[in-house]
PDB file of C-alpha atoms in Angstrom:
ATOM      1  CA  MET U   1     100.929  88.062 103.330  1.00 53.00           C
ATOM      2  CA  PHE U   2      99.587  91.564 102.719  1.00 64.00           C
ATOM      3  CA  HIS U   3     101.919  94.348 103.857  1.00 71.00           C
ATOM      4  CA  HIS U   4     100.573  97.702 102.638  1.00 85.00           C
ATOM      5  CA  ALA U   5      98.620  99.631 100.014  1.00 87.00           C
ATOM      6  CA  GLY U   6     100.340 102.459  98.168  1.00 85.00           C
ATOM      7  CA  ILE U   7      98.578 105.491  96.754  1.00 87.00           C
ATOM      8  CA  ALA U   8      99.833 108.424  94.710  1.00 86.00           C
ATOM      9  CA  VAL U   9      99.330 111.814  96.371  1.00 88.00           C
ATOM     10  CA  ARG U  10      99.972 115.364  95.204  1.00 86.00           C
ATOM     11  CA  ASP U  11     100.557 116.927  98.625  1.00 90.00           C
ATOM     12  CA  PRO U  12     101.978 114.506 101.217  1.00 91.00           C
ATOM     13  CA  GLU U  13     101.435 116.894 104.151  1.00 94.00           C
ATOM     14  CA  ARG U  14      97.743 117.346 103.307  1.00 94.00           C
ATOM     15  CA  SER U  15      97.299 113.589 102.914  1.00 94.00           C
ATOM     16  CA  VAL U  16      99.112 112.761 106.176  1.00 96.00           C
ATOM     17  CA  ARG U  17      96.892 115.282 107.986  1.00 96.00           C
ATOM     18  CA  PHE U  18      93.738 113.812 106.379  1.00 96.00           C
ATOM     19  CA  TYR U  19      94.524 110.176 107.241  1.00 96.00           C
ATOM     20  CA  ARG U  20      95.647 111.133 110.763  1.00 96.00           C
ATOM     21  CA  GLU U  21      92.633 113.302 111.595  1.00 94.00           C
ATOM     22  CA  ALA U  22      89.945 111.386 109.712  1.00 93.00           C
ATOM     23  CA  LEU U  23      91.030 107.771 110.213  1.00 94.00           C
ATOM     24  CA  GLY U  24      93.464 107.725 113.116  1.00 95.00           C
ATOM     25  CA  PHE U  25      96.657 106.807 111.236  1.00 97.00           C
ATOM     26  CA  ARG U  26     100.080 107.757 112.566  1.00 97.00           C
ATOM     27  CA  GLU U  27     103.213 108.453 110.591  1.00 96.00           C
ATOM     28  CA  ALA U  28     105.579 105.482 110.820  1.00 92.00           C
ATOM     29  CA  GLY U  29     108.349 106.572 108.452  1.00 90.00           C
ATOM     30  CA  ARG U  30     109.333 109.027 105.745  1.00 91.00           C
ATOM     31  CA  TRP U  31     112.119 109.079 103.162  1.00 86.00           C
ATOM     32  CA  THR U  32     113.038 110.085  99.616  1.00 83.00           C
ATOM     33  CA  LEU U  33     113.646 107.419  96.995  1.00 73.00           C
ATOM     34  CA  GLY U  34     114.337 108.144  93.341  1.00 73.00           C
ATOM     35  CA  GLY U  35     112.981 111.685  93.584  1.00 79.00           C
ATOM     36  CA  GLU U  36     109.761 110.607  95.281  1.00 82.00           C
ATOM     37  CA  THR U  37     108.730 111.391  98.841  1.00 88.00           C
ATOM     38  CA  ILE U  38     107.427 108.260 100.535  1.00 87.00           C
ATOM     39  CA  VAL U  39     105.453 108.379 103.785  1.00 94.00           C
ATOM     40  CA  PHE U  40     104.310 105.241 105.595  1.00 91.00           C
ATOM     41  CA  LEU U  41     101.237 105.499 107.812  1.00 96.00           C
ATOM     42  CA  GLU U  42     100.010 102.860 110.268  1.00 95.00           C
ATOM     43  CA  ARG U  43      96.848 102.144 112.194  1.00 94.00           C
ATOM     44  CA  ASP U  44      96.638  98.830 114.008  1.00 93.00           C
ATOM     45  CA  ASP U  45      97.729  96.252 111.395  1.00 90.00           C
ATOM     46  CA  VAL U  46      96.956  98.469 108.387  1.00 91.00           C
ATOM     47  CA  ARG U  47      99.721 100.286 106.505  1.00 89.00           C
ATOM     48  CA  LEU U  48      99.403 102.946 103.813  1.00 92.00           C
ATOM     49  CA  GLU U  49     102.248 104.180 101.633  1.00 88.00           C
ATOM     50  CA  LEU U  50     101.780 107.719 100.322  1.00 91.00           C
ATOM     51  CA  VAL U  51     103.952 108.385  97.252  1.00 87.00           C
ATOM     52  CA  SER U  52     104.608 111.896  95.890  1.00 86.00           C
ATOM     53  CA  PRO U  53     105.048 113.346  93.299  1.00 77.00           C
ATOM     54  CA  ALA U  54     101.973 111.796  91.791  1.00 55.00           C
ATOM     55  CA  ASP U  55     102.616 111.615  88.062  1.00 62.00           C
ATOM     56  CA  ARG U  56      99.332 109.840  87.387  1.00 58.00           C
ATOM     57  CA  PRO U  57      95.855 110.027  88.880  1.00 58.00           C
ATOM     58  CA  PRO U  58      94.611 107.262  91.172  1.00 54.00           C
ATOM     59  CA  SER U  59      92.809 104.392  89.462  1.00 55.00           C
ATOM     60  CA  ASP U  60      89.020 104.529  89.589  1.00 56.00           C
ATOM     61  CA  SER U  61      88.878 100.838  90.536  1.00 56.00           C
ATOM     62  CA  PHE U  62      91.394 100.986  93.393  1.00 75.00           C
ATOM     63  CA  HIS U  63      89.957 101.785  96.799  1.00 79.00           C
ATOM     64  CA  LEU U  64      90.788 101.581 100.478  1.00 87.00           C
ATOM     65  CA  ALA U  65      88.120  99.768 102.511  1.00 86.00           C
ATOM     66  CA  PHE U  66      87.776 100.296 106.257  1.00 91.00           C
ATOM     67  CA  ALA U  67      85.538  98.227 108.530  1.00 89.00           C
ATOM     68  CA  THR U  68      83.488 100.270 110.988  1.00 92.00           C
ATOM     69  CA  ALA U  69      80.491  99.864 113.255  1.00 94.00           C
ATOM     70  CA  ASP U  70      79.274 103.418 112.402  1.00 95.00           C
ATOM     71  CA  VAL U  71      79.347 104.079 108.658  1.00 96.00           C
ATOM     72  CA  GLU U  72      77.241 107.245 108.905  1.00 97.00           C
ATOM     73  CA  GLY U  73      79.257 108.757 111.761  1.00 97.00           C
ATOM     74  CA  ASP U  74      82.612 107.928 110.187  1.00 95.00           C
ATOM     75  CA  ALA U  75      81.473 109.263 106.805  1.00 97.00           C
ATOM     76  CA  LYS U  76      80.550 112.576 108.463  1.00 97.00           C
ATOM     77  CA  ARG U  77      83.959 112.701 110.170  1.00 96.00           C
ATOM     78  CA  LEU U  78      85.754 112.094 106.855  1.00 96.00           C
ATOM     79  CA  VAL U  79      83.700 114.817 105.145  1.00 97.00           C
ATOM     80  CA  ARG U  80      84.633 117.271 107.920  1.00 96.00           C
ATOM     81  CA  ALA U  81      88.286 116.357 107.289  1.00 95.00           C
ATOM     82  CA  GLY U  82      87.976 117.119 103.557  1.00 95.00           C
ATOM     83  CA  ALA U  83      86.633 113.966 101.892  1.00 96.00           C
ATOM     84  CA  VAL U  84      83.719 114.102  99.452  1.00 97.00           C
ATOM     85  CA  LEU U  85      80.810 111.713  99.981  1.00 97.00           C
ATOM     86  CA  ARG U  86      80.010 110.034  96.640  1.00 95.00           C
ATOM     87  CA  GLU U  87      77.584 107.260  97.585  1.00 92.00           C
ATOM     88  CA  GLY U  88      75.646 106.152 100.645  1.00 93.00           C
ATOM     89  CA  PRO U  89      75.505 105.322 103.355  1.00 96.00           C
ATOM     90  CA  ARG U  90      73.194 102.607 102.089  1.00 91.00           C
ATOM     91  CA  ALA U  91      72.253  99.072 103.040  1.00 91.00           C
ATOM     92  CA  LEU U  92      72.932  96.116 100.758  1.00 87.00           C
ATOM     93  CA  GLU U  93      70.621  93.138 100.371  1.00 85.00           C
ATOM     94  CA  ASN U  94      72.809  91.093 102.736  1.00 86.00           C
ATOM     95  CA  GLY U  95      72.439  93.690 105.510  1.00 90.00           C
ATOM     96  CA  TRP U  96      75.852  95.301 105.134  1.00 89.00           C
ATOM     97  CA  ILE U  97      75.994  99.096 105.176  1.00 94.00           C
ATOM     98  CA  LEU U  98      78.497 100.979 103.049  1.00 92.00           C
ATOM     99  CA  ALA U  99      79.531 104.410 101.855  1.00 94.00           C
ATOM    100  CA  PHE U 100      82.037 105.568  99.258  1.00 90.00           C
ATOM    101  CA  LEU U 101      84.004 108.784  99.582  1.00 95.00           C
ATOM    102  CA  GLN U 102      86.931 110.394  97.810  1.00 94.00           C
ATOM    103  CA  GLY U 103      89.963 111.581  99.762  1.00 93.00           C
ATOM    104  CA  PRO U 104      92.107 114.666  99.141  1.00 90.00           C
ATOM    105  CA  ASP U 105      93.783 113.221  96.034  1.00 87.00           C
ATOM    106  CA  GLY U 106      90.685 111.628  94.555  1.00 87.00           C
ATOM    107  CA  GLU U 107      91.420 108.222  96.084  1.00 89.00           C
ATOM    108  CA  TRP U 108      88.327 106.132  96.772  1.00 87.00           C
ATOM    109  CA  ILE U 109      87.577 105.221 100.387  1.00 90.00           C
ATOM    110  CA  GLU U 110      84.940 102.661 101.324  1.00 89.00           C
ATOM    111  CA  LEU U 111      83.415 102.450 104.780  1.00 93.00           C
ATOM    112  CA  LEU U 112      81.801  99.095 105.454  1.00 90.00           C
ATOM    113  CA  CYS U 113      79.798  97.650 108.326  1.00 92.00           C
ATOM    114  CA  THR U 114      79.224  93.901 108.114  1.00 87.00           C
ATOM    115  CA  GLU U 115      77.659  93.618 111.581  1.00 83.00           C
ATOM    116  CA  ARG U 116      73.921  93.022 111.637  1.00 69.00           C
TER     117      ARG U 116
END
C-alpha cells in the first residue's frame, strides 16, 4: 500500500510554506536523521516527505499529481504561491484537463481533472 512520496528540497521552510499555502497541506512531523532534515506533510490521505539538504536535483520524470475539479483556478493559485506554469491547462483527447507546473525546488506538479 502506498504511504508517501519523498522529494528533495533545498529550503524546507520555503517548501512547507508553498505546499501549505498552495495545496492545503499541514505539517505532520519533523526530525533530523543522518544530517538531513525531514518534514512530513499531510492532506487527506496524501503524504509528502520533504528531505533537505538536497544533494541532487529532482528527477525530470518524477512528478506529484493532484486531482482537482478546477485545473485553471488551482494552477493560478500555485503560480501566486511561487510555482512556474510549464504546460497547460489543456484538454486531452479523452476529455481530461491537465497542467504541469514546477514547485520551488523544480519538482514537477501535475493538476488533473478527469471529470467530464
